[in-house]
Short mmCIF file of C-alpha atoms and ligand atoms in Angstrom, two decimals:
data_model
loop_
_atom_site.label_atom_id
_atom_site.label_comp_id
_atom_site.label_asym_id
_atom_site.label_seq_id
_atom_site.Cartn_x
_atom_site.Cartn_y
_atom_site.Cartn_z
CA MET E 1 0.00 0.00 0.00
CA GLU E 2 2.70 2.40 1.08
CA GLN E 3 4.82 1.44 -1.92
CA LYS E 4 1.95 2.31 -4.23
CA GLU E 5 1.49 5.72 -2.62
CA ASP E 6 5.21 6.32 -3.03
CA LYS E 7 4.95 5.43 -6.70
CA LEU E 8 2.15 7.96 -7.24
CA LYS E 9 4.15 10.63 -5.40
CA GLU E 10 7.18 9.89 -7.55
CA VAL E 11 5.12 10.20 -10.73
CA ILE E 12 3.58 13.48 -9.57
CA SER E 13 6.95 15.01 -8.75
CA HIS E 14 8.52 13.76 -12.00
CA ALA E 15 5.58 15.21 -13.94
CA LYS E 16 6.16 18.60 -12.33
CA GLU E 17 9.95 18.62 -12.59
CA TYR E 18 9.95 17.93 -16.33
CA GLY E 19 6.99 20.08 -17.38
CA PHE E 20 4.24 17.51 -17.83
CA VAL E 21 1.73 18.57 -15.15
CA PHE E 22 1.69 21.51 -12.73
CA PRO E 23 -0.71 22.25 -9.88
CA SER E 24 -3.06 24.93 -11.20
CA SER E 25 -2.48 28.55 -10.10
CA GLU E 26 0.40 27.32 -7.99
CA ILE E 27 1.64 30.82 -7.08
CA TYR E 28 -1.61 31.19 -5.11
CA ASP E 29 -1.03 27.80 -3.46
CA GLY E 30 -3.03 25.99 -6.12
CA LEU E 31 -6.70 25.13 -6.45
CA ALA E 32 -7.79 21.75 -5.13
CA ALA E 33 -8.01 19.00 -7.74
CA THR E 34 -7.16 21.30 -10.64
CA TYR E 35 -4.03 20.86 -12.73
CA ASP E 36 -2.37 22.48 -15.72
CA TYR E 37 -0.61 20.56 -18.44
CA GLY E 38 2.86 21.90 -19.13
CA GLN E 39 4.90 22.03 -22.32
CA LEU E 40 5.55 18.27 -22.48
CA GLY E 41 2.21 17.30 -20.96
CA SER E 42 0.34 19.13 -23.71
CA GLU E 43 2.29 17.25 -26.36
CA LEU E 44 1.60 13.89 -24.73
CA LYS E 45 -2.06 14.78 -24.30
CA ASN E 46 -2.37 15.85 -27.94
CA ASN E 47 -0.77 12.60 -29.06
CA ILE E 48 -3.19 10.54 -26.98
CA LYS E 49 -6.09 12.51 -28.48
CA SER E 50 -4.71 11.95 -31.92
CA TYR E 51 -4.35 8.19 -31.32
CA TRP E 52 -8.00 8.06 -30.23
CA TRP E 53 -9.31 10.30 -33.02
CA LYS E 54 -7.39 8.47 -35.75
CA SER E 55 -8.53 5.09 -34.53
CA MET E 56 -12.15 5.98 -33.78
CA VAL E 57 -12.98 8.57 -36.45
CA GLN E 58 -10.51 8.47 -39.31
CA MET E 59 -10.21 4.71 -39.55
CA HIS E 60 -13.95 4.04 -39.30
CA GLU E 61 -15.87 4.81 -42.44
CA ASN E 62 -19.09 5.16 -40.43
CA ILE E 63 -17.91 7.30 -37.50
CA VAL E 64 -17.64 11.07 -37.70
CA GLY E 65 -16.41 13.60 -35.15
CA ILE E 66 -17.95 16.82 -33.87
CA ASP E 67 -17.03 19.57 -31.40
CA SER E 68 -20.13 20.78 -29.56
CA ALA E 69 -20.41 23.68 -27.09
CA ILE E 70 -19.81 23.25 -23.38
CA PHE E 71 -22.92 25.32 -22.61
CA MET E 72 -26.18 23.70 -23.59
CA HIS E 73 -29.83 24.61 -23.23
CA PRO E 74 -30.71 23.92 -19.57
CA THR E 75 -33.55 21.59 -20.54
CA THR E 76 -30.92 19.22 -21.95
CA TRP E 77 -29.97 18.28 -18.39
CA LYS E 78 -33.55 17.81 -17.30
CA ALA E 79 -34.07 15.43 -20.21
CA SER E 80 -30.84 13.53 -19.58
CA GLY E 81 -31.74 13.01 -15.91
CA HIS E 82 -28.73 14.93 -14.60
CA VAL E 83 -30.76 17.63 -12.80
CA ASP E 84 -32.66 15.03 -10.79
CA ALA E 85 -30.31 12.09 -10.54
CA PHE E 86 -26.65 13.11 -10.94
CA ASN E 87 -25.98 13.08 -7.21
CA ASP E 88 -23.50 11.81 -4.64
CA PRO E 89 -24.49 11.36 -1.00
CA LEU E 90 -22.46 13.77 1.14
CA ILE E 91 -21.97 14.25 4.86
CA ASP E 92 -20.17 17.02 6.80
CA ASN E 93 -18.28 16.78 10.03
CA LYS E 94 -19.46 19.63 12.27
CA ASP E 95 -16.14 19.96 14.09
CA SER E 96 -13.65 19.91 11.21
CA LYS E 97 -16.17 21.36 8.70
CA LYS E 98 -14.81 18.80 6.23
CA ARG E 99 -17.12 17.30 3.64
CA TYR E 100 -17.06 13.63 2.68
CA ARG E 101 -18.85 11.28 0.33
CA ALA E 102 -20.88 9.06 2.64
CA ASP E 103 -20.34 5.98 0.44
CA VAL E 104 -16.58 6.63 0.35
CA LEU E 105 -16.41 6.86 4.17
CA LEU E 106 -18.10 3.47 4.34
CA GLU E 107 -15.85 2.00 1.64
CA GLU E 108 -12.77 3.18 3.53
CA HIS E 109 -14.14 1.75 6.76
CA MET E 110 -14.58 -1.63 5.05
CA GLU E 111 -11.07 -1.38 3.63
CA LYS E 112 -9.74 -0.98 7.20
CA ILE E 113 -11.55 -4.15 8.25
CA ARG E 114 -10.10 -5.90 5.18
CA LEU E 115 -6.63 -4.84 6.29
CA LYS E 116 -7.30 -6.35 9.73
CA ILE E 117 -8.04 -9.65 8.01
CA GLU E 118 -4.80 -9.44 6.05
CA LYS E 119 -2.86 -8.71 9.27
CA GLU E 120 -4.41 -11.77 10.89
CA VAL E 121 -3.33 -13.85 7.88
CA GLU E 122 0.20 -12.44 8.09
CA LYS E 123 0.33 -13.40 11.77
CA GLY E 124 -0.72 -16.92 10.77
CA VAL E 125 2.09 -17.13 8.20
CA LYS E 126 4.61 -16.10 10.85
CA ARG E 127 3.26 -18.52 13.43
CA PHE E 128 2.94 -21.63 11.26
CA GLY E 129 5.68 -21.06 8.68
CA ASP E 130 5.75 -23.62 5.87
CA ASP E 131 2.84 -25.56 7.33
CA PHE E 132 0.50 -22.61 6.91
CA ASP E 133 -2.61 -23.37 4.88
CA GLU E 134 -3.95 -19.93 3.96
CA HIS E 135 -7.18 -21.20 2.43
CA GLN E 136 -8.01 -23.23 5.53
CA PHE E 137 -7.05 -20.33 7.80
CA ARG E 138 -9.34 -17.88 5.99
CA ALA E 139 -12.19 -20.39 6.15
CA THR E 140 -11.89 -21.19 9.85
CA ASN E 141 -10.11 -18.50 11.89
CA PRO E 142 -12.78 -16.87 14.12
CA ASN E 143 -11.32 -13.33 13.87
CA VAL E 144 -11.15 -13.53 10.08
CA LEU E 145 -14.69 -14.90 9.86
CA ARG E 146 -16.11 -12.25 12.21
CA ASN E 147 -14.52 -9.44 10.20
CA ALA E 148 -15.60 -10.90 6.85
CA GLU E 149 -19.15 -11.10 8.20
CA LYS E 150 -18.93 -7.45 9.31
CA ILE E 151 -17.87 -6.35 5.81
CA LYS E 152 -20.71 -8.26 4.21
CA GLU E 153 -23.27 -6.75 6.54
CA ILE E 154 -22.05 -3.19 5.89
CA GLU E 155 -21.96 -3.80 2.15
CA ASP E 156 -25.51 -5.14 2.13
CA ARG E 157 -26.90 -2.31 4.23
CA MET E 158 -25.10 0.31 2.16
CA ARG E 159 -26.34 -1.08 -1.14
CA THR E 160 -29.93 -1.40 0.07
CA SER E 161 -29.99 2.15 1.48
CA LEU E 162 -28.37 3.74 -1.59
CA GLU E 163 -30.64 1.91 -4.00
CA ALA E 164 -33.72 3.02 -2.06
CA ASN E 165 -32.32 6.56 -1.72
CA ASP E 166 -32.70 6.04 2.04
CA LEU E 167 -30.28 8.71 3.27
CA GLU E 168 -31.25 8.23 6.91
CA GLY E 169 -30.28 4.59 6.53
CA VAL E 170 -26.85 5.63 5.22
CA TYR E 171 -26.45 8.04 8.17
CA GLN E 172 -27.44 5.32 10.65
CA LEU E 173 -24.92 2.95 9.10
CA ILE E 174 -22.13 5.52 9.52
CA MET E 175 -23.14 5.95 13.18
CA ASP E 176 -23.40 2.20 13.77
CA CYS E 177 -19.92 1.68 12.29
CA GLU E 178 -18.68 4.40 14.68
CA ILE E 179 -16.86 6.12 11.82
CA VAL E 180 -14.89 9.18 12.92
CA CYS E 181 -13.76 12.16 10.85
CA PRO E 182 -10.11 11.58 9.87
CA VAL E 183 -9.37 15.26 10.59
CA SER E 184 -11.22 16.05 13.84
CA GLY E 185 -11.51 12.49 15.11
CA SER E 186 -15.12 13.19 16.13
CA ARG E 187 -18.43 11.53 15.34
CA ASN E 188 -20.27 14.83 15.20
CA TRP E 189 -21.83 14.35 11.74
CA THR E 190 -24.56 16.23 9.88
CA GLU E 191 -27.32 14.28 8.19
CA VAL E 192 -26.57 12.76 4.78
CA ARG E 193 -27.73 14.85 1.82
CA GLN E 194 -27.77 14.36 -1.92
CA PHE E 195 -25.37 16.68 -3.67
CA ASN E 196 -25.75 17.44 -7.38
CA LEU E 197 -22.43 17.20 -9.17
CA MET E 198 -23.19 19.75 -11.88
CA PHE E 199 -21.60 23.20 -11.77
CA SER E 200 -24.11 25.92 -12.53
CA THR E 201 -23.71 29.51 -13.59
CA GLU E 202 -25.85 32.30 -14.97
CA ILE E 203 -26.18 33.41 -18.55
CA GLY E 204 -27.34 36.84 -19.70
CA SER E 205 -26.12 40.28 -18.65
CA VAL E 206 -29.46 41.60 -17.38
CA SER E 207 -30.43 39.96 -14.13
CA GLY E 208 -34.08 39.57 -15.18
CA ASP E 209 -32.98 37.62 -18.25
CA ALA E 210 -30.62 35.50 -16.27
CA ALA E 211 -31.11 31.78 -16.55
CA THR E 212 -29.26 29.02 -14.78
CA ILE E 213 -27.12 27.00 -17.11
CA TYR E 214 -24.73 24.17 -16.39
CA LEU E 215 -21.19 23.32 -17.35
CA ARG E 216 -21.67 19.97 -19.10
CA PRO E 217 -20.89 16.98 -16.85
CA GLU E 218 -20.38 14.75 -19.92
CA THR E 219 -19.82 15.40 -23.61
CA ALA E 220 -22.37 12.78 -24.68
CA GLN E 221 -25.42 15.06 -24.60
CA GLY E 222 -23.83 17.36 -27.21
CA ILE E 223 -23.82 14.34 -29.49
CA PHE E 224 -27.42 13.30 -28.78
CA VAL E 225 -28.89 16.74 -29.48
CA ASN E 226 -26.98 16.80 -32.80
CA PHE E 227 -27.96 13.29 -33.81
CA LEU E 228 -30.28 14.35 -36.64
CA ASN E 229 -28.09 17.27 -37.77
CA VAL E 230 -25.17 14.92 -38.32
CA GLN E 231 -27.24 12.05 -39.72
CA LYS E 232 -28.95 14.28 -42.30
CA SER E 233 -26.03 16.54 -43.27
CA GLY E 234 -23.62 13.60 -43.43
CA ARG E 235 -26.14 11.20 -45.03
CA MET E 236 -25.17 8.68 -42.37
CA LYS E 237 -26.64 5.18 -42.47
CA ILE E 238 -27.28 3.17 -39.33
CA PRO E 239 -25.19 1.74 -37.75
CA PHE E 240 -22.98 4.82 -37.39
CA GLY E 241 -21.14 6.69 -34.67
CA ILE E 242 -20.54 10.28 -33.58
CA ALA E 243 -17.40 11.01 -31.60
CA GLN E 244 -16.07 14.00 -29.73
CA ILE E 245 -13.27 15.06 -27.42
CA GLY E 246 -13.95 17.81 -24.95
CA LYS E 247 -14.01 19.20 -21.44
CA ALA E 248 -16.49 18.03 -18.84
CA PHE E 249 -17.05 19.38 -15.34
CA ARG E 250 -18.16 17.67 -12.15
CA ASN E 251 -18.22 19.15 -8.69
CA GLU E 252 -16.68 16.02 -7.18
CA ILE E 253 -16.99 16.02 -3.38
CA VAL E 254 -13.76 14.17 -2.86
CA ALA E 255 -11.43 14.98 -5.72
CA ARG E 256 -7.96 13.57 -5.28
CA GLN E 257 -5.35 11.15 -6.59
CA PHE E 258 -3.75 13.69 -8.88
CA ILE E 259 -5.33 13.92 -12.35
CA PHE E 260 -7.38 10.75 -11.77
CA ARG E 261 -10.35 12.62 -10.31
CA MET E 262 -10.59 16.30 -11.13
CA ARG E 263 -13.41 18.81 -11.22
CA GLU E 264 -12.49 19.85 -14.77
CA PHE E 265 -11.39 17.06 -17.06
CA GLU E 266 -11.53 15.87 -20.64
CA GLN E 267 -13.50 13.01 -22.12
CA MET E 268 -13.18 11.17 -25.42
CA GLU E 269 -16.63 9.80 -26.12
CA MET E 270 -18.31 8.02 -29.01
CA GLN E 271 -22.00 7.22 -29.33
CA PHE E 272 -22.74 4.40 -31.74
CA PHE E 273 -26.31 4.43 -33.10
CA CYS E 274 -27.72 1.06 -34.09
CA ARG E 275 -30.95 -0.81 -34.79
CA PRO E 276 -33.04 -1.68 -31.72
CA GLY E 277 -32.28 -5.29 -30.81
CA GLU E 278 -28.73 -5.14 -32.24
CA GLU E 279 -27.26 -3.23 -29.30
CA MET E 280 -25.80 -6.25 -27.49
CA LYS E 281 -23.88 -7.29 -30.61
CA TRP E 282 -22.37 -3.81 -30.83
CA TYR E 283 -21.77 -3.66 -27.10
CA GLU E 284 -19.61 -6.80 -27.37
CA TYR E 285 -17.91 -5.43 -30.48
CA TRP E 286 -16.96 -2.17 -28.73
CA LYS E 287 -15.81 -3.93 -25.58
CA GLU E 288 -13.32 -5.89 -27.63
CA THR E 289 -12.32 -3.06 -29.94
CA ARG E 290 -11.68 -0.65 -27.09
CA SER E 291 -9.78 -3.24 -25.10
CA ASN E 292 -7.53 -3.88 -28.12
CA TRP E 293 -6.98 -0.15 -28.56
CA HIS E 294 -5.63 0.07 -25.01
CA LYS E 295 -3.52 -3.06 -25.26
CA ALA E 296 -1.88 -1.94 -28.52
CA LEU E 297 0.04 0.61 -26.44
CA GLY E 298 2.13 -2.21 -25.03
CA LEU E 299 1.84 -1.16 -21.40
CA GLY E 300 1.15 -4.82 -20.52
CA ASP E 301 -2.05 -6.79 -21.18
CA ASN E 302 -2.25 -7.80 -17.50
CA GLN E 303 -2.56 -4.13 -16.56
CA TYR E 304 -6.18 -4.09 -17.76
CA ARG E 305 -9.32 -5.85 -16.62
CA PHE E 306 -13.06 -5.62 -17.27
CA HIS E 307 -15.43 -4.83 -14.45
CA ASP E 308 -19.10 -5.49 -15.23
CA HIS E 309 -21.58 -3.17 -13.53
CA ILE E 310 -24.05 -4.94 -11.27
CA LYS E 311 -26.08 -1.85 -10.46
CA LEU E 312 -26.88 -0.23 -13.81
CA ALA E 313 -27.42 3.50 -14.36
CA HIS E 314 -31.01 4.50 -15.09
CA TYR E 315 -30.35 4.62 -18.84
CA ALA E 316 -28.35 1.41 -19.36
CA ASN E 317 -29.17 -2.23 -20.11
CA ALA E 318 -25.52 -3.36 -19.96
CA ALA E 319 -22.38 -1.60 -18.77
CA CYS E 320 -18.78 -2.34 -17.94
CA ASP E 321 -15.57 -0.51 -17.14
CA ILE E 322 -12.14 -1.13 -18.52
CA GLU E 323 -9.99 -0.81 -15.43
CA PHE E 324 -6.28 -0.01 -15.42
CA ASN E 325 -3.70 -0.87 -12.79
CA PHE E 326 -2.91 2.70 -11.67
CA PRO E 327 -0.39 3.32 -8.87
CA MET E 328 -3.45 3.35 -6.56
CA GLY E 329 -4.60 -0.07 -7.83
CA PHE E 330 -7.14 -1.15 -10.48
CA LYS E 331 -9.55 1.70 -11.23
CA GLU E 332 -11.89 2.80 -13.99
CA LEU E 333 -10.23 4.10 -17.12
CA GLU E 334 -13.06 3.78 -19.63
CA GLY E 335 -16.77 3.04 -19.47
CA ILE E 336 -18.70 1.12 -22.13
CA HIS E 337 -22.44 1.47 -21.81
CA SER E 338 -25.41 0.20 -23.73
CA ARG E 339 -27.65 3.26 -23.22
CA THR E 340 -30.72 1.87 -25.04
CA ASP E 341 -32.91 4.55 -26.68
CA PHE E 342 -33.20 6.40 -23.36
CA ASP E 343 -31.42 9.64 -24.27
CA LEU E 344 -32.93 10.19 -27.71
CA LYS E 345 -36.43 9.38 -26.41
CA GLN E 346 -36.01 11.79 -23.50
CA HIS E 347 -34.88 14.53 -25.87
CA GLU E 348 -37.86 13.81 -28.14
CA GLN E 349 -40.16 14.20 -25.18
CA PHE E 350 -38.60 17.36 -23.75
CA SER E 351 -38.01 19.13 -27.08
CA GLY E 352 -41.15 17.98 -28.85
CA LYS E 353 -38.98 17.18 -31.92
CA LYS E 354 -38.77 13.75 -33.52
CA LEU E 355 -35.32 12.17 -33.28
CA GLN E 356 -35.90 9.17 -35.50
CA TYR E 357 -34.21 7.44 -38.35
CA PHE E 358 -35.85 6.06 -41.45
CA ASP E 359 -34.28 2.71 -42.17
CA PRO E 360 -34.60 2.12 -45.93
CA GLU E 361 -33.83 -1.59 -45.61
CA LEU E 362 -36.54 -2.18 -43.02
CA ASN E 363 -38.76 0.51 -44.53
CA GLN E 364 -39.57 1.89 -41.07
CA ASN E 365 -38.86 4.74 -38.66
CA TYR E 366 -37.35 4.13 -35.25
CA VAL E 367 -35.41 5.74 -32.42
CA PRO E 368 -31.95 4.14 -32.62
CA PHE E 369 -30.33 2.36 -29.71
CA VAL E 370 -26.94 3.61 -28.53
CA VAL E 371 -23.71 2.01 -27.37
CA GLU E 372 -21.32 4.49 -25.78
CA THR E 373 -17.58 4.31 -25.26
CA SER E 374 -16.27 6.94 -22.86
CA VAL E 375 -12.66 7.27 -21.83
CA GLY E 376 -11.12 9.97 -19.65
CA LEU E 377 -8.24 11.66 -21.45
CA ASP E 378 -6.59 12.64 -18.16
CA ARG E 379 -6.87 9.08 -16.87
CA MET E 380 -5.29 7.83 -20.11
CA PHE E 381 -2.49 10.34 -19.53
CA LEU E 382 -1.97 9.05 -15.98
CA ALA E 383 -2.05 5.44 -17.18
CA VAL E 384 0.61 6.09 -19.83
CA LEU E 385 2.78 8.21 -17.54
CA SER E 386 2.68 5.92 -14.50
CA ALA E 387 3.21 2.70 -16.47
CA SER E 388 6.12 4.28 -18.38
CA HIS E 389 7.93 5.69 -15.38
CA LYS E 390 10.81 3.39 -14.39
CA ASN E 391 13.89 3.62 -12.22
CA GLU E 392 16.52 1.31 -13.69
CA VAL E 393 19.86 0.10 -12.42
CA LEU E 394 22.21 -0.28 -15.39
CA GLU E 395 24.89 -2.92 -15.96
CA ASP E 396 27.65 -0.58 -14.78
CA GLY E 397 25.77 0.00 -11.51
CA SER E 398 24.62 3.52 -12.38
CA GLU E 399 20.94 4.45 -12.29
CA ARG E 400 18.58 6.14 -14.69
CA THR E 401 14.96 7.26 -14.65
CA VAL E 402 13.31 6.56 -17.96
CA LEU E 403 9.85 7.23 -19.32
CA SER E 404 9.32 4.39 -21.75
CA ILE E 405 6.30 6.13 -23.29
CA PRO E 406 5.04 4.32 -26.43
CA PRO E 407 7.15 6.10 -29.10
CA ALA E 408 4.11 7.21 -31.09
CA LEU E 409 2.85 9.11 -28.04
CA ALA E 410 6.18 10.51 -26.81
CA PRO E 411 6.32 14.35 -26.73
CA TYR E 412 9.65 14.69 -28.55
CA LYS E 413 10.50 12.01 -31.08
CA VAL E 414 14.18 12.82 -31.42
CA ALA E 415 16.83 14.99 -29.75
CA ILE E 416 19.62 16.30 -31.95
CA MET E 417 22.85 16.97 -30.06
CA PRO E 418 26.04 18.52 -31.39
CA LEU E 419 29.00 17.01 -29.53
CA THR E 420 30.46 20.48 -28.99
CA LYS E 421 29.19 24.02 -29.41
CA LYS E 422 31.76 24.90 -32.04
CA ASP E 423 33.43 23.74 -35.30
CA GLY E 424 30.16 24.00 -37.24
CA LEU E 425 28.52 21.14 -35.32
CA PRO E 426 25.54 23.23 -34.08
CA GLU E 427 24.88 24.37 -37.65
CA LYS E 428 24.98 20.79 -38.90
CA ALA E 429 22.61 19.71 -36.10
CA ARG E 430 20.13 22.45 -37.05
CA GLU E 431 20.35 21.40 -40.68
CA ILE E 432 19.34 17.86 -39.64
CA ILE E 433 16.42 19.25 -37.61
CA ASP E 434 15.27 21.22 -40.66
CA GLY E 435 15.01 17.95 -42.57
CA LEU E 436 13.02 16.19 -39.83
CA LYS E 437 10.83 18.87 -38.26
CA PHE E 438 7.92 18.58 -40.68
CA ASP E 439 7.22 15.04 -39.51
CA PHE E 440 8.71 14.77 -36.02
CA LEU E 441 8.89 17.03 -33.01
CA CYS E 442 12.65 17.50 -32.51
CA GLN E 443 14.57 18.97 -29.62
CA TYR E 444 17.92 20.70 -30.04
CA ASP E 445 20.19 20.19 -27.02
CA GLU E 446 23.77 21.36 -26.72
CA LYS E 447 24.14 21.84 -22.94
CA ASP E 448 26.20 19.52 -20.64
CA SER E 449 28.00 16.26 -21.41
CA ILE E 450 26.45 13.78 -23.85
CA GLY E 451 25.83 11.36 -20.96
CA LYS E 452 23.82 13.98 -19.06
CA ARG E 453 21.91 14.89 -22.19
CA TYR E 454 20.99 11.23 -22.73
CA ARG E 455 19.67 11.03 -19.15
CA ARG E 456 17.56 14.14 -19.70
CA GLN E 457 16.01 12.69 -22.85
CA ASP E 458 15.39 9.37 -21.06
CA ALA E 459 13.59 11.26 -18.31
CA ILE E 460 11.20 12.91 -20.78
CA GLY E 461 10.72 9.78 -22.87
CA THR E 462 12.39 10.82 -26.16
CA PRO E 463 12.72 7.59 -28.19
CA PHE E 464 15.85 8.67 -30.11
CA SER E 465 18.91 10.83 -29.50
CA VAL E 466 21.16 11.71 -32.41
CA THR E 467 24.73 12.91 -31.83
CA VAL E 468 26.47 15.08 -34.40
CA ASP E 469 30.28 14.92 -34.18
CA HIS E 470 33.32 15.79 -36.28
CA GLU E 471 32.99 12.67 -38.37
CA THR E 472 29.50 13.87 -39.36
CA LEU E 473 31.08 16.80 -41.17
CA GLU E 474 33.31 14.43 -43.13
CA ASN E 475 30.90 11.66 -44.15
CA ASN E 476 27.33 12.68 -43.19
CA THR E 477 26.94 9.96 -40.57
CA VAL E 478 25.62 10.38 -37.02
CA THR E 479 25.22 8.24 -33.91
CA ILE E 480 21.63 7.33 -33.12
CA ARG E 481 20.79 6.05 -29.64
CA ASP E 482 17.68 4.08 -28.75
CA ARG E 483 16.00 5.14 -25.49
CA ASP E 484 14.95 1.63 -24.48
CA THR E 485 17.94 -0.52 -25.45
CA MET E 486 20.44 2.35 -25.06
CA GLU E 487 22.20 0.90 -28.10
CA GLN E 488 24.10 3.34 -30.28
CA VAL E 489 24.70 2.83 -33.97
CA ARG E 490 26.32 4.93 -36.66
CA VAL E 491 23.97 5.67 -39.54
CA ASN E 492 23.71 7.89 -42.57
CA ILE E 493 21.81 11.14 -42.13
CA ALA E 494 19.80 10.16 -45.18
CA ASP E 495 18.48 7.10 -43.30
CA LEU E 496 17.39 9.00 -40.16
CA HIS E 497 13.89 9.83 -41.34
CA ARG E 498 13.07 6.21 -42.14
CA LEU E 499 14.61 4.83 -38.93
CA ILE E 500 12.71 7.26 -36.73
CA ASP E 501 9.47 6.89 -38.66
CA GLU E 502 9.53 3.09 -38.38
CA LYS E 503 9.27 3.39 -34.64
CA VAL E 504 7.29 6.54 -33.91
CA ASN E 505 4.64 6.53 -36.62
CA MET E 506 1.12 6.25 -35.20
CA LYS E 507 0.61 3.46 -37.74
CA THR E 508 2.60 1.17 -35.46
CA LEU E 509 -0.32 1.34 -33.00
CA LEU E 510 -3.14 1.42 -35.47
CA VAL E 511 -2.50 -1.64 -37.61
P1 ATP Q 1 -16.02 7.28 -11.41
O1 ATP Q 1 -16.84 6.07 -11.03
O2 ATP Q 1 -14.54 7.06 -11.33
O3 ATP Q 1 -16.49 8.54 -10.76
P2 ATP Q 1 -17.81 7.54 -13.61
O4 ATP Q 1 -18.31 6.14 -13.71
O5 ATP Q 1 -18.64 8.57 -12.95
O6 ATP Q 1 -16.34 7.52 -12.95
P3 ATP Q 1 -18.32 8.09 -16.36
O7 ATP Q 1 -19.49 8.95 -16.08
O8 ATP Q 1 -18.53 6.74 -16.92
O9 ATP Q 1 -17.40 8.02 -15.04
O10 ATP Q 1 -17.31 8.93 -17.28
C1 ATP Q 1 -16.55 8.35 -18.30
C2 ATP Q 1 -15.07 8.51 -18.08
O11 ATP Q 1 -14.73 9.86 -17.75
C3 ATP Q 1 -14.53 7.69 -16.92
O12 ATP Q 1 -14.25 6.38 -17.32
C4 ATP Q 1 -13.27 8.44 -16.55
O13 ATP Q 1 -12.18 8.02 -17.36
C5 ATP Q 1 -13.60 9.88 -16.89
N1 ATP Q 1 -13.91 10.64 -15.66
C6 ATP Q 1 -15.08 10.66 -14.98
N2 ATP Q 1 -15.00 11.48 -13.92
C7 ATP Q 1 -13.74 12.01 -13.92
C8 ATP Q 1 -13.06 12.95 -13.09
N3 ATP Q 1 -13.65 13.53 -12.05
N4 ATP Q 1 -11.77 13.25 -13.40
C9 ATP Q 1 -11.15 12.70 -14.46
N5 ATP Q 1 -11.76 11.82 -15.29
C10 ATP Q 1 -13.04 11.47 -15.04
#
């Protein structure tokens, strides 16, 4: 547990030191759960977006992309159910004035009991040594059994209360578990209330005209309200998809774990419109396709797992998450939801406009069913960054920190380094950059020893470093070093473009 927290801390400090992610408005001590992407972070983020957009939009004949406004007509959120049902149960501690998610307090309480069980098992291992039968121990030890029973009881009561929207029941459970505020240590709690996660603001300069509008909590609704615009103007035939990348906002009660849970974040969503009755086929198709998209990055197939939802959202008839093994453990990276015809039907009802498709093959009108894929761009960023961050001990005993970012996503593709700052080497290096810069983001670096420069490029994940030396001036050859193998070979300048392209082209991920 502690090791994992250390890993996250290391990633956060590396991200700041090298210009990937900064705390937002840091000179004012930052703003909770808000971060800014720095010069390298923006490049990595753009490359992730591009990988998604190329794969989802440009390589699918029947998927198109849009960019809808963050502000939407307020009725949109009534129709979607967000005004009435996009809530988290919150509770305040009267002494510390700290606010918590009631369900998270209970989850953490159960986690503590789980840890007690693990401690008991550890004690058993110590006591019995090689003779220890863990399975038998877990099934029979009275302390383990009592604690497992406790967890089950809390889980059952929590689920029943939340499903019935019985907030008093949730409060009673917190009292019965004798949960204390981690800050004040007291049990002086307020009642549990539902808290709507949407940020609201006012539109219109004259107060009388003012109307409450919301910052969108998901990008999906911008797609639904444009369903007919896109279908008609693009002459789209079902099944087809509409994709978009954009900001979403949620007033998360407990926002933490770096960029994993923020109040302002970015989503990459695609809504796939299909015939009613065919949604499960497409749901399975998208589960597999999206899983393959993630695995193509080479971060390790065992780093991903599916988690099927047992309690489905009001709009879904099937849903699962693709979870990633973040430094904090397996957590949701992407959601895949079969949303039925819920959203389009709701918008038909609230707008009074028909949102139907005439299917020429069936010769009938219907409201299409929808399968959604929704991945958090910031969570993708954290997945790539944390899985790539490695401290390595080299053969000669020295150490290096390397970001083995998939080359197609790396911010800089190649660093060009003149061995010295004189004798025409800088000019030659710049000439090489001029030949490469149209296709690859290059960095020119002439400061410090070559060894130090290599370490710096390793730390920012640059797949190639090219050294220009005196021999270059004689025969147009350079040394190219591979970030991962650290091998150096002498090649012709004329071959550089091909060698780099072979490794960093997005095609390597897409085929
Ligand atoms: P969680 O259970 O973690 O709160 P969710 O189930 O509410 O997530 P969805 O509504 O399915 O999330 O949103 C789709 C995707 O958007 C998620 O898979 C996640 O990658 C991303 N996402 C959601 N909330 C946040 C957030 N607060 N910060 C960053 N990314 C987020």
